[in-house]
Each structure stands twice: as C-alpha cells, then as structure tokens.
Coordinates of C-alpha atoms and ligand atoms in Angstrom, one line a residue:
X248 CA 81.8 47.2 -11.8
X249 CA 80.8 51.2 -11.9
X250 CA 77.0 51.2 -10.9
X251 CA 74.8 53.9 -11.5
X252 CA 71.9 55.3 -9.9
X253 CA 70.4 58.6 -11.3
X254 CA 67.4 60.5 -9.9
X255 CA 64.0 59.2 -10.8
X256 CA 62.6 62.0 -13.3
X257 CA 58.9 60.7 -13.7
X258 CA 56.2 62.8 -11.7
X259 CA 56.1 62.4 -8.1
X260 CA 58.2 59.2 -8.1
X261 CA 60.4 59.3 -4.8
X262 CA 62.0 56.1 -4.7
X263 CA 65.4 55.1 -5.5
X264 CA 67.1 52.3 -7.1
X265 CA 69.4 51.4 -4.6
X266 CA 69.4 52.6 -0.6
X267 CA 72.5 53.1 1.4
X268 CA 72.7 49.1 2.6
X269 CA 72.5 48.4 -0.5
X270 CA 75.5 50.5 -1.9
X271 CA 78.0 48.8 1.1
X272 CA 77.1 45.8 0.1
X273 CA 78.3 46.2 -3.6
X274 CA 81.1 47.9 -2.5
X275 CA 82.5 45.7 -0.1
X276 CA 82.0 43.4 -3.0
X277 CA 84.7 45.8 -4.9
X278 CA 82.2 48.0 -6.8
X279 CA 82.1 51.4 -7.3
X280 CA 78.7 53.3 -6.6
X281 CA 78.0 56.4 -8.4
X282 CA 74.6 58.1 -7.0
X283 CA 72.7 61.1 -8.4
X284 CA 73.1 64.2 -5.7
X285 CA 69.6 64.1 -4.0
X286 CA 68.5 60.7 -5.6
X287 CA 66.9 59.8 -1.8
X288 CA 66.5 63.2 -0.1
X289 CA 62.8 63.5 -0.3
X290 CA 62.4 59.8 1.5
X291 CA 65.2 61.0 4.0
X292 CA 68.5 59.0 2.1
X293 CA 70.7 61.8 2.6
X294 CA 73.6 61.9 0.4
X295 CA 75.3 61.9 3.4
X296 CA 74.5 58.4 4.2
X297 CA 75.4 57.1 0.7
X298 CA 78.2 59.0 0.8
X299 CA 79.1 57.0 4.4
X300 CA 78.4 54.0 2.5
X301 CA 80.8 54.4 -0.2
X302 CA 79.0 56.5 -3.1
X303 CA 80.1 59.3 -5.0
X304 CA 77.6 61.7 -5.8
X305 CA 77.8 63.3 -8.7
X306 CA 75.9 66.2 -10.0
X307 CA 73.8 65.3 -12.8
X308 CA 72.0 62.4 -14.7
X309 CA 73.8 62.6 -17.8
X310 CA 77.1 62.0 -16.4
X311 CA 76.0 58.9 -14.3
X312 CA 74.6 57.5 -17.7
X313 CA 77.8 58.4 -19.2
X314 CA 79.9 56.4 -16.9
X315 CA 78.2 53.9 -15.4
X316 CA 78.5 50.0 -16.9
X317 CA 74.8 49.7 -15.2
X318 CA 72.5 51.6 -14.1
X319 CA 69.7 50.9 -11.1
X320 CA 66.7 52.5 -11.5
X321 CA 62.9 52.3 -10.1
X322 CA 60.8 53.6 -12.8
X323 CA 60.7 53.0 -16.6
X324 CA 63.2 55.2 -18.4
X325 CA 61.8 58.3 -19.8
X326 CA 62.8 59.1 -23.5
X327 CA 65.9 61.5 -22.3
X328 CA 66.8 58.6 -20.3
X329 CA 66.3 56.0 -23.1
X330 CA 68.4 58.0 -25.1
X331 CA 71.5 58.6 -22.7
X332 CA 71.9 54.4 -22.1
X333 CA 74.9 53.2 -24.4
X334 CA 75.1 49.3 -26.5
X335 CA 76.2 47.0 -23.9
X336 CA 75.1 49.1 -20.4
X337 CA 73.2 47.3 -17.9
X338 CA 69.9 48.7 -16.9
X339 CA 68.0 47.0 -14.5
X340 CA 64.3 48.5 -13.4
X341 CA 60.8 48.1 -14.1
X342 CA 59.8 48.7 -17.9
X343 CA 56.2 47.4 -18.2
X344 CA 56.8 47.2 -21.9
X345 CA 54.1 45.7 -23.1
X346 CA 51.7 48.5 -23.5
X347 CA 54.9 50.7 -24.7
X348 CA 56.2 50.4 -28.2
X349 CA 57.5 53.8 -27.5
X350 CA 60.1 52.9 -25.0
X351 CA 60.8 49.5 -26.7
X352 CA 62.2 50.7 -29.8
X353 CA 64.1 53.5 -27.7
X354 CA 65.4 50.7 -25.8
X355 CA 66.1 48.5 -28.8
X356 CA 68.3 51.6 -30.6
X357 CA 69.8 51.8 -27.4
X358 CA 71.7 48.3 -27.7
X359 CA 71.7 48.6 -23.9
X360 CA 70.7 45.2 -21.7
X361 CA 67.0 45.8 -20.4
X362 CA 67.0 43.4 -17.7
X363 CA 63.3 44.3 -16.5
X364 CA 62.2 43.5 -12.5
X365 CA 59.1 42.8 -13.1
X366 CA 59.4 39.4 -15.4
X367 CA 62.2 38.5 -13.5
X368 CA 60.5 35.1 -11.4
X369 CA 61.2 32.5 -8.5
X370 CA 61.3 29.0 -8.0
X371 CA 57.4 28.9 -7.2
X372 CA 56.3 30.6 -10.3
X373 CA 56.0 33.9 -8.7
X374 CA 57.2 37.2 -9.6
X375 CA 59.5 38.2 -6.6
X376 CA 60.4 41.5 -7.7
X377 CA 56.6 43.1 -7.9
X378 CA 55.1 40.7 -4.4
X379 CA 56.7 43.5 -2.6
X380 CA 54.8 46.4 -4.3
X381 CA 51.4 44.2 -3.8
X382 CA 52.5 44.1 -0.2
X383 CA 52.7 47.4 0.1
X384 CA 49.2 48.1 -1.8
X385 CA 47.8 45.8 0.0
X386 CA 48.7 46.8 3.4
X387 CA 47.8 50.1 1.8
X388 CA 44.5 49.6 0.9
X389 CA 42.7 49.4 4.1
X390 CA 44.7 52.5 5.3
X391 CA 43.3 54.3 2.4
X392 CA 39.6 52.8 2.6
X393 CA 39.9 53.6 6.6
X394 CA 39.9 57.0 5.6
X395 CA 37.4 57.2 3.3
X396 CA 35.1 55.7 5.2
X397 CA 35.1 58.8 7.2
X398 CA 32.6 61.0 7.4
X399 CA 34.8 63.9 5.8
X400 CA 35.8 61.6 3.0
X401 CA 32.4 61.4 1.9
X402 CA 32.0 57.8 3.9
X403 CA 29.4 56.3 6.1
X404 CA 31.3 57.1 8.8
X405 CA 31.5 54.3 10.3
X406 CA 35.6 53.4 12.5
X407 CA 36.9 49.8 10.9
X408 CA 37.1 48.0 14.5
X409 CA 34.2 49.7 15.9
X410 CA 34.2 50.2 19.6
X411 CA 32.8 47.7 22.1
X412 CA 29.3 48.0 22.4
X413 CA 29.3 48.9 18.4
X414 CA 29.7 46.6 15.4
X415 CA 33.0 46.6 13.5
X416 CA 32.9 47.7 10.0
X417 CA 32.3 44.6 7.6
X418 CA 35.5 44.3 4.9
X419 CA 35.3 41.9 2.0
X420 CA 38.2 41.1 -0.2
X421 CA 38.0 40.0 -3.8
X422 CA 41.1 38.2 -4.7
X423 CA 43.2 36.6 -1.7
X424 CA 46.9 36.6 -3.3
X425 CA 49.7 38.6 -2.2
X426 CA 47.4 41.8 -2.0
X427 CA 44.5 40.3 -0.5
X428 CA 46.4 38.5 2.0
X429 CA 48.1 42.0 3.2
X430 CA 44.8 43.7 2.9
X431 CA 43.6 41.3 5.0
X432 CA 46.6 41.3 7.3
X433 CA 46.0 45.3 8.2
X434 CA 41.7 44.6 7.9
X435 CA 42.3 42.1 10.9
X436 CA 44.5 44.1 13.0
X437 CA 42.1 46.3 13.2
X438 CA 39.7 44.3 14.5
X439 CA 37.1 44.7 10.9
X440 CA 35.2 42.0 10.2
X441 CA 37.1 40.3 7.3
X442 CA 35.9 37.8 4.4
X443 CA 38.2 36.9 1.5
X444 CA 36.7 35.8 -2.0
X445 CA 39.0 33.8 -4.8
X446 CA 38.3 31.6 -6.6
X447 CA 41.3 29.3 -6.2
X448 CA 40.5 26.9 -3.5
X449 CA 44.1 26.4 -2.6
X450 CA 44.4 29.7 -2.1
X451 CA 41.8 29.9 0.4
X452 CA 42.8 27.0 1.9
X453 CA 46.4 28.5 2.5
X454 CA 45.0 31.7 4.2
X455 CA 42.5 29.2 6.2
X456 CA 45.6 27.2 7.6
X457 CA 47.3 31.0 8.1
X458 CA 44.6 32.8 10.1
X459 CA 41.7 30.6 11.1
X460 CA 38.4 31.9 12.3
X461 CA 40.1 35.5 12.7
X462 CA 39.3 35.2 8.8
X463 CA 35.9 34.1 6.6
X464 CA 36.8 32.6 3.3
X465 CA 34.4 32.4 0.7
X466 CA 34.5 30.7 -2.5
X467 CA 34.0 33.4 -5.3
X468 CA 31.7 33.6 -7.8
X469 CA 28.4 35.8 -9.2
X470 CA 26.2 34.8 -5.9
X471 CA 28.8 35.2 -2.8
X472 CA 30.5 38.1 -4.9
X473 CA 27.2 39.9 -4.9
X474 CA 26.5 39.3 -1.5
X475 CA 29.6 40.2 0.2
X476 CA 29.6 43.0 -1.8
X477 CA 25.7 44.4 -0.7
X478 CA 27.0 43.7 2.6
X479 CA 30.4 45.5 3.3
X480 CA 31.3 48.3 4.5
X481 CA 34.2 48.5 2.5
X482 CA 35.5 46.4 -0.6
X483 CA 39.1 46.0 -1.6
X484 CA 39.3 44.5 -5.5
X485 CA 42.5 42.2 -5.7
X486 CA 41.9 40.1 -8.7
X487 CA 44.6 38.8 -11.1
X488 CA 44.5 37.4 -14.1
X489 CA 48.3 37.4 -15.5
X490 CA 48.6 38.6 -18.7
X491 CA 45.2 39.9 -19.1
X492 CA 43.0 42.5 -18.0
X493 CA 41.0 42.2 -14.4
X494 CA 37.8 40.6 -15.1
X495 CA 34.9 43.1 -14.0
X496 CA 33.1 41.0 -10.9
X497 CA 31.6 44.3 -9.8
X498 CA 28.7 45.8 -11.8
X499 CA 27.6 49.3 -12.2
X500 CA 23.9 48.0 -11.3
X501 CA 25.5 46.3 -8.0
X502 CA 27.2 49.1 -7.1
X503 CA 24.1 51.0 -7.4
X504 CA 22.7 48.7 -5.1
X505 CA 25.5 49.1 -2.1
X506 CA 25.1 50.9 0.9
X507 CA 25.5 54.9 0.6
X508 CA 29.0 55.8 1.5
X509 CA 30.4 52.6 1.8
X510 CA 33.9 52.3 -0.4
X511 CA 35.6 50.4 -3.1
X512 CA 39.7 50.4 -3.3
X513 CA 40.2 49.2 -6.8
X514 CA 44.2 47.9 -6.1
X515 CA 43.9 46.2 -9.6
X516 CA 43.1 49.0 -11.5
X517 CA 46.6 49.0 -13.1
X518 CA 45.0 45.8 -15.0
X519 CA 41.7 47.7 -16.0
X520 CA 39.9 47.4 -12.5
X521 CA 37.4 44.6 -11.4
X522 CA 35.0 47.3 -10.6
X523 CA 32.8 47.9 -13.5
X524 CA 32.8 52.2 -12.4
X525 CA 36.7 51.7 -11.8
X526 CA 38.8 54.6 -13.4
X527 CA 42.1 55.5 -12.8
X528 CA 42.9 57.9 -10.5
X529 CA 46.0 60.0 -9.0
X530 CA 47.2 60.3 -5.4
X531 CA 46.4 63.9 -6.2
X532 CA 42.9 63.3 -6.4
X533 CA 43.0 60.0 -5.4
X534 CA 38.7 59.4 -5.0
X535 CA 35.4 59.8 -7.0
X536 CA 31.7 59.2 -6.3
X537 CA 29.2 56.6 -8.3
X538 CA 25.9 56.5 -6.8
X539 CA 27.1 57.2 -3.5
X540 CA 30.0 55.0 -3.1
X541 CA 33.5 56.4 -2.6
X542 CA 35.8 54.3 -5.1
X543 CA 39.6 54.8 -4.6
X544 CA 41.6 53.8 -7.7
X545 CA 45.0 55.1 -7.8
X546 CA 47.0 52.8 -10.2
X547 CA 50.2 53.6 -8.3
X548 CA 49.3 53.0 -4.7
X549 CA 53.3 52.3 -3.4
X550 CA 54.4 55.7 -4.7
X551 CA 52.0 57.3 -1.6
X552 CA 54.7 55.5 0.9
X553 CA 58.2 56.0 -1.3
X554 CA 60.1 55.5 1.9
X555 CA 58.9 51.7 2.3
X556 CA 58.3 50.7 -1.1
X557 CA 62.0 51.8 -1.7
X558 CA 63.4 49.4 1.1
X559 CA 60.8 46.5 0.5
X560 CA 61.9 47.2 -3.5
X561 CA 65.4 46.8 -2.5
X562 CA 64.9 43.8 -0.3
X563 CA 64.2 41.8 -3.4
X564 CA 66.3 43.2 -5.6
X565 CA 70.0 43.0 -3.7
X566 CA 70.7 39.5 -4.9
X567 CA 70.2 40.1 -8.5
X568 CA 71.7 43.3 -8.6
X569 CA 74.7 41.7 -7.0
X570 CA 75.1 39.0 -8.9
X571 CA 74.9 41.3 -12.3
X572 CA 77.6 43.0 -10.3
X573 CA 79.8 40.3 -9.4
X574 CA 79.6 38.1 -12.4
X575 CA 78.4 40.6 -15.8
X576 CA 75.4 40.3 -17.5
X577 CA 76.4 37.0 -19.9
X578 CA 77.7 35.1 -16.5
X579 CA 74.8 36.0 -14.1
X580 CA 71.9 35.7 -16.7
X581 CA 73.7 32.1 -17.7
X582 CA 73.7 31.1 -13.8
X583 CA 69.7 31.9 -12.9
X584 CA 67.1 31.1 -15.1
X585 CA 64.8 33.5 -13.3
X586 CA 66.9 36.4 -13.6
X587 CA 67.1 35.6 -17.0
X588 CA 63.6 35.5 -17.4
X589 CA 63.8 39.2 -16.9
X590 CA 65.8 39.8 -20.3
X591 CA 63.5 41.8 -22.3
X592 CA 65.5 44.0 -24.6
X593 CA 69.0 43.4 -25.3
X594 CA 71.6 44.5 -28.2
X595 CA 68.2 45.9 -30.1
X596 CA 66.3 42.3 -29.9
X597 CA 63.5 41.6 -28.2
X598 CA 64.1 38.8 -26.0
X599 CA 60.6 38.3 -24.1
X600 CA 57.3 36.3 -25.0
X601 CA 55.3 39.2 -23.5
X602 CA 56.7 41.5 -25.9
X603 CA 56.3 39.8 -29.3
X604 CA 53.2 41.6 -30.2
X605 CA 55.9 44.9 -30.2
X606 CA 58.3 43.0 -33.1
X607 CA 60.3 39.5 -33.8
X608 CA 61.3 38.1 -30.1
X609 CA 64.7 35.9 -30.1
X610 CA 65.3 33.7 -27.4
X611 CA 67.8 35.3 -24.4
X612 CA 70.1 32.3 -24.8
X613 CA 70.8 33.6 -28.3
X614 CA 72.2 36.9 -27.1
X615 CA 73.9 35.8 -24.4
X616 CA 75.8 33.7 -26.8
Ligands
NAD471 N1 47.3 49.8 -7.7 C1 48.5 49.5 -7.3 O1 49.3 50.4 -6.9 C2 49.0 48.1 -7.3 C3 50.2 47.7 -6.7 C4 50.5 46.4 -6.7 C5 49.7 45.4 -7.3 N2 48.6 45.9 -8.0 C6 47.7 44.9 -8.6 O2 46.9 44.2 -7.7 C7 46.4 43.1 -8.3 C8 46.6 41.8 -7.4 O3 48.0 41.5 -7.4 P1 48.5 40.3 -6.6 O4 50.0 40.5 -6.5 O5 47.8 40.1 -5.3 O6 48.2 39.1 -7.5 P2 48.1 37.5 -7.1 O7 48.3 36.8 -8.3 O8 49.0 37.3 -5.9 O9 46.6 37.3 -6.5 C9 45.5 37.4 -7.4 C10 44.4 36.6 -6.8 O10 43.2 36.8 -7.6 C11 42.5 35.6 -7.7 N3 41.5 35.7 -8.7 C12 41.7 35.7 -10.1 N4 40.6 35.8 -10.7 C13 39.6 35.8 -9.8 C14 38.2 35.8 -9.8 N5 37.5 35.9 -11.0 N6 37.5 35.9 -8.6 C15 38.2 35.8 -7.4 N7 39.5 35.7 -7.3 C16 40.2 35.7 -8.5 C17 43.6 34.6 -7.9 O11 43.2 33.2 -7.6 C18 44.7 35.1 -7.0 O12 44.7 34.4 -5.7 C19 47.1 43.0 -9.7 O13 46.2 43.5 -10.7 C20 48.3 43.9 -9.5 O14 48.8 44.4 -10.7 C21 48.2 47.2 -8.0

C-alpha cells in the first residue's frame, strides 16, 4: 500500500502522523511511505531520518493526497484537505465530528474511508487512541499548575514539594481516570501533598491498591469537593462524562471562596470545563484571573509537548495503521471490531452512533459489504 503523510496545516499543530519507527515498520512490511518535506522538522524528525527509514519526501500536500491510497494524519482535515481526499482513500486521524457538520458533509462528498482515532476502542471499553493524549495532559497539568503557582505567574508562590522544614503544597484532583491518575503520578513525584476525588469507588479503589498512603482518596461529592477545593493549593479538574459535557463541581461562589493565588488547571475544558469560571484558553495566552485564582484552561494541552504526544500518539496507533496497511480497509475493519468502531464516514454514509444527530447513520458492516 502507498501511505501518505502530509504536513499538519492547523495553527500551531507540530505533530505528525507517523514518526520514522513507524515508517520502517510499514515498509519492511512492503509499503511505500510518502512523507510531506518538513512534516517533523519542528519536533526534530528530520527528513533525513524518514528518508533513512525508507520515505520519499515529496514537496507538497497536494501531491501526497493525489497519490497516496491512505493517508496518516494527526489533526482533523481542514476544508482544502477535505477537499483533496478521493472515493475510496483511507484517512485515518482524529475528526471529532460531532460538533462539525462542516467537515462531515466535506467528508461524506469526499467518498473517502474516515476511519477516526478517537472512537476507535479496546477490549476493556476504553478508548486506546486518546488514553495517550490524557497521559500527556495529565502529566502536563501539574507542570503547568507548578508554574503558576509562582509568584511571577500571579501564584501564591508557594514550590509543590516544599522544602524540609516547610509544608508541601496541597494538590487535589477531581476525577482519577487516565488524567487524574498521571496528574497524580507527576503531583507525587514531587513530593505535593496529593488527594484524588471520583466518584467511582472502583476507581479509587484501583489507584488505592496502585499507590497506597503516598495517595488520599476521597469519595466525591458537593461536601469533600468543597473542601478539598478551600483547601488546595492547586486543583486539577479531570472529570468525564462520555458523551456529554463536564458537569460543573466547581462554583463561581466557591472559587470566590479559595485561597488568593492558588490555581485551577481545567484539563476537561475540551468538554465545557468542571470549573464553573472555566473558559477556553490558548497556549498563547494560556491563563486568566477570577477573584484571585489563576485558572489554566488550554483545551489543547498535548500540542505544548508535540515531540511526545507525537510518539505516545504513534505508540497506539502502529497496530492499526498496520493492519489497514497489510490487509485494506474491508479486511482489517472485518478482522477487529474495535478498529471498526472507528468507521465514521465512509463512501458518503455516516457510519457512527455519535454522529446521527449530523444525518441518517448506516451500520459499518453495511459498507464494508
Ligand atoms: N485539555 C486537554 O488538552 C485534554 C487532553 C486530554 C484529555 N482531556 C480531557 O480530560 C478529561 C478527562 O479525561 P480522562 O481520559 O481522564 O477520562 P477518564 O474517563 O479516564 O476519567 C474520568 C474520571 O472522571 C470521573 N468522574 C466523572 N464524573 C465525576 C464526578 N461528578 N465527580 C468526580 N469524578 C467524576 C470518572 O469516574 C472517571 O474516573 C476529559 O474531558 C478529556 O476530554 C483534555
């Protein structure tokens, strides 16, 4: 098979669809790699190094589109991109379609097979191909709420681990899943004093078993919320509900009521935020101030650290993208109900659940024929 990967065109994305490793591997398979020239550059993947693995760079997006029988991507397709896929290409990359009509019907005229990463599941329910980002925001999160707690960030000023003779800083988590857990992960190794809240006793139990008294668990609701929150130093918000909006657990009059300068990292404002003040921001201007507290919202927190997110991304997806490789769309989606789960668009029908408020969805086994 002739794979593509083009340049990601959407502002300051820096990751790439495929990484050198990743490129031998499909070509020691017997595929042919075709890679945009500079595709990796700015997160130091010379074309160099694909070229030692096997690519060919070419010069331009249009002519990787052109060619390719699918393409690897990061990001959604942008319209110009939409419009250069062909009936029957592979493309395989995150779509987020459901708040997108635009892009779906682009996608449907397209005819093209929209395999998207981020429905794609596993055998435990979860999604594997987005755990990686929410390890890396996770992770990312107490890096980013170290720093505003700083005194030149606005913060209390007050050092995570403290020193000895001084108090650490006090962390709590809302939400212990795949973000909380790595939040809590970095919190710890810092030597912060660290307290988890879900709601899911499971859950807690699981990070319990994990890390022991390093960690205080804490069943979540209105009264422990509340005071955890009045008592941190720092507050990472890590709630999900899937398929719906992040419930707000964090009220403007409780936030009013928090210490001056300490700091709320809303990691689930791509959902809405569970932090009644939450708004989106940029890694641009990544902060704003409400009564005092620092809150840090930037809905695209991986972006910040391309160079990892772009290897933990390909970690996950290497299988699938091989076995679309090896076997064609029809045989690979056949073989793996969980890569099939990531149909959504394919021959100009919808083909998932999560999309059928956008138009009539068919089932994938009906396209695959
Ligand atoms: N900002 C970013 O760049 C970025 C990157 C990755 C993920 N995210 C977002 O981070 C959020 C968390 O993702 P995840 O992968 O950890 O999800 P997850 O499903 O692994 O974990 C979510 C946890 O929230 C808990 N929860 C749900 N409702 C709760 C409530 N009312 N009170 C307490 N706990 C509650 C669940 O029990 C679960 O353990 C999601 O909104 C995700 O989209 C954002």
């Amino acid at each position: 098979m002739l794979i593509g990967v083009p340049k990601e065109i959407k502002n300051h994305e820096y990751r790439v669809g495929l990484i050198p490793g990743n490129v031998r591997q499909l070509v020691v398979h017997g595929h042919q790699v075709i890679v945009q020239k500079d595709a990796g550059t700015a997160i130091g993947l010379s074309d160099d190094l694909y070229v030692a693995a096997g690519a060919t760079i070419i010069d331009n997006a249009e002519e990787i589109f052109a060619k390719a029988d699918m393409i690897v991507k990061v990001k959604e397709p942008q319209p110009q991109e939409c419009r250069m896929l062909r009936p029957g290409q592979i493309l395989f990359t995150y779509l987020h379609l459901a708040p997108d009509p635009e892009q779906t019907k682009l996608l449907q005229e397209s005819g093209a097979i929209c395999i998207a990463y981020e429905t794609v599941t596993d055998r435990n329910g979860g999604l594997p191909l987005l755990a990686p980002m929410s390890e890396v925001a996770g992770r990312m999160s107490i890096q980013a709420g170290a720093h505003c707690l700083e005194k030149s960030y606005g913060g209390i000023g007050i050092l995570l681990g403290g020193v000895p003779g001084t108090p650490p800083a006090k962390v709590a988590i809302i939400g212990g899943g795949v973000v909380g857990t790595n939040a809590a992960r970095m919190a710890m190794g810092l030597e912060a004093h660290v307290t988890v809240l879900d709601k899911s006793l499971d859950r807690l139990r699981v990070l319990d078993q994990q890390f022991g008294r390093r960690l205080n668990t804490v069943y979540a609701n209105v009264d422990t919320i509340e005071q955890a929150v009045l008592e941190a130093d720092l507050v990472i918000g890590a709630v999900l509900v899937p398929g719906a909006e992040a419930p707000k657990l964090v009220s403007r009059d409780l936030v009013g009521r928090m210490k001056k300068g300490a700091v709320l990292v809303d990691v689930a404002i791509d959902q809405g935020g569970c932090f009644e003040t939450s708004h989106a921001t940029t890694h641009a201007d990544p902060t704003y101030v409400v009564d005092g507290v620092i809150h840090y919202c930037v809905a695209n927190m991986p972006g910040a650290v391309a160079r990892t997110s772009t290897f933990a991304l390909n970690n996950a997806t290497a299988p699938f993208v091989l076995a679309l490789a090896d076997k064609g769309w029809v045989q690979a989606l056949s073989d793996d109900v969980h890569l099939r789960n990531g149909l959504n668009v394919a021959k100009g029908k919808l083909t998932h659940p999560a999309i059928a408020h956008l138009g009539p969805v068919v089932s994938p086994e009906s396209v695959i024929g």
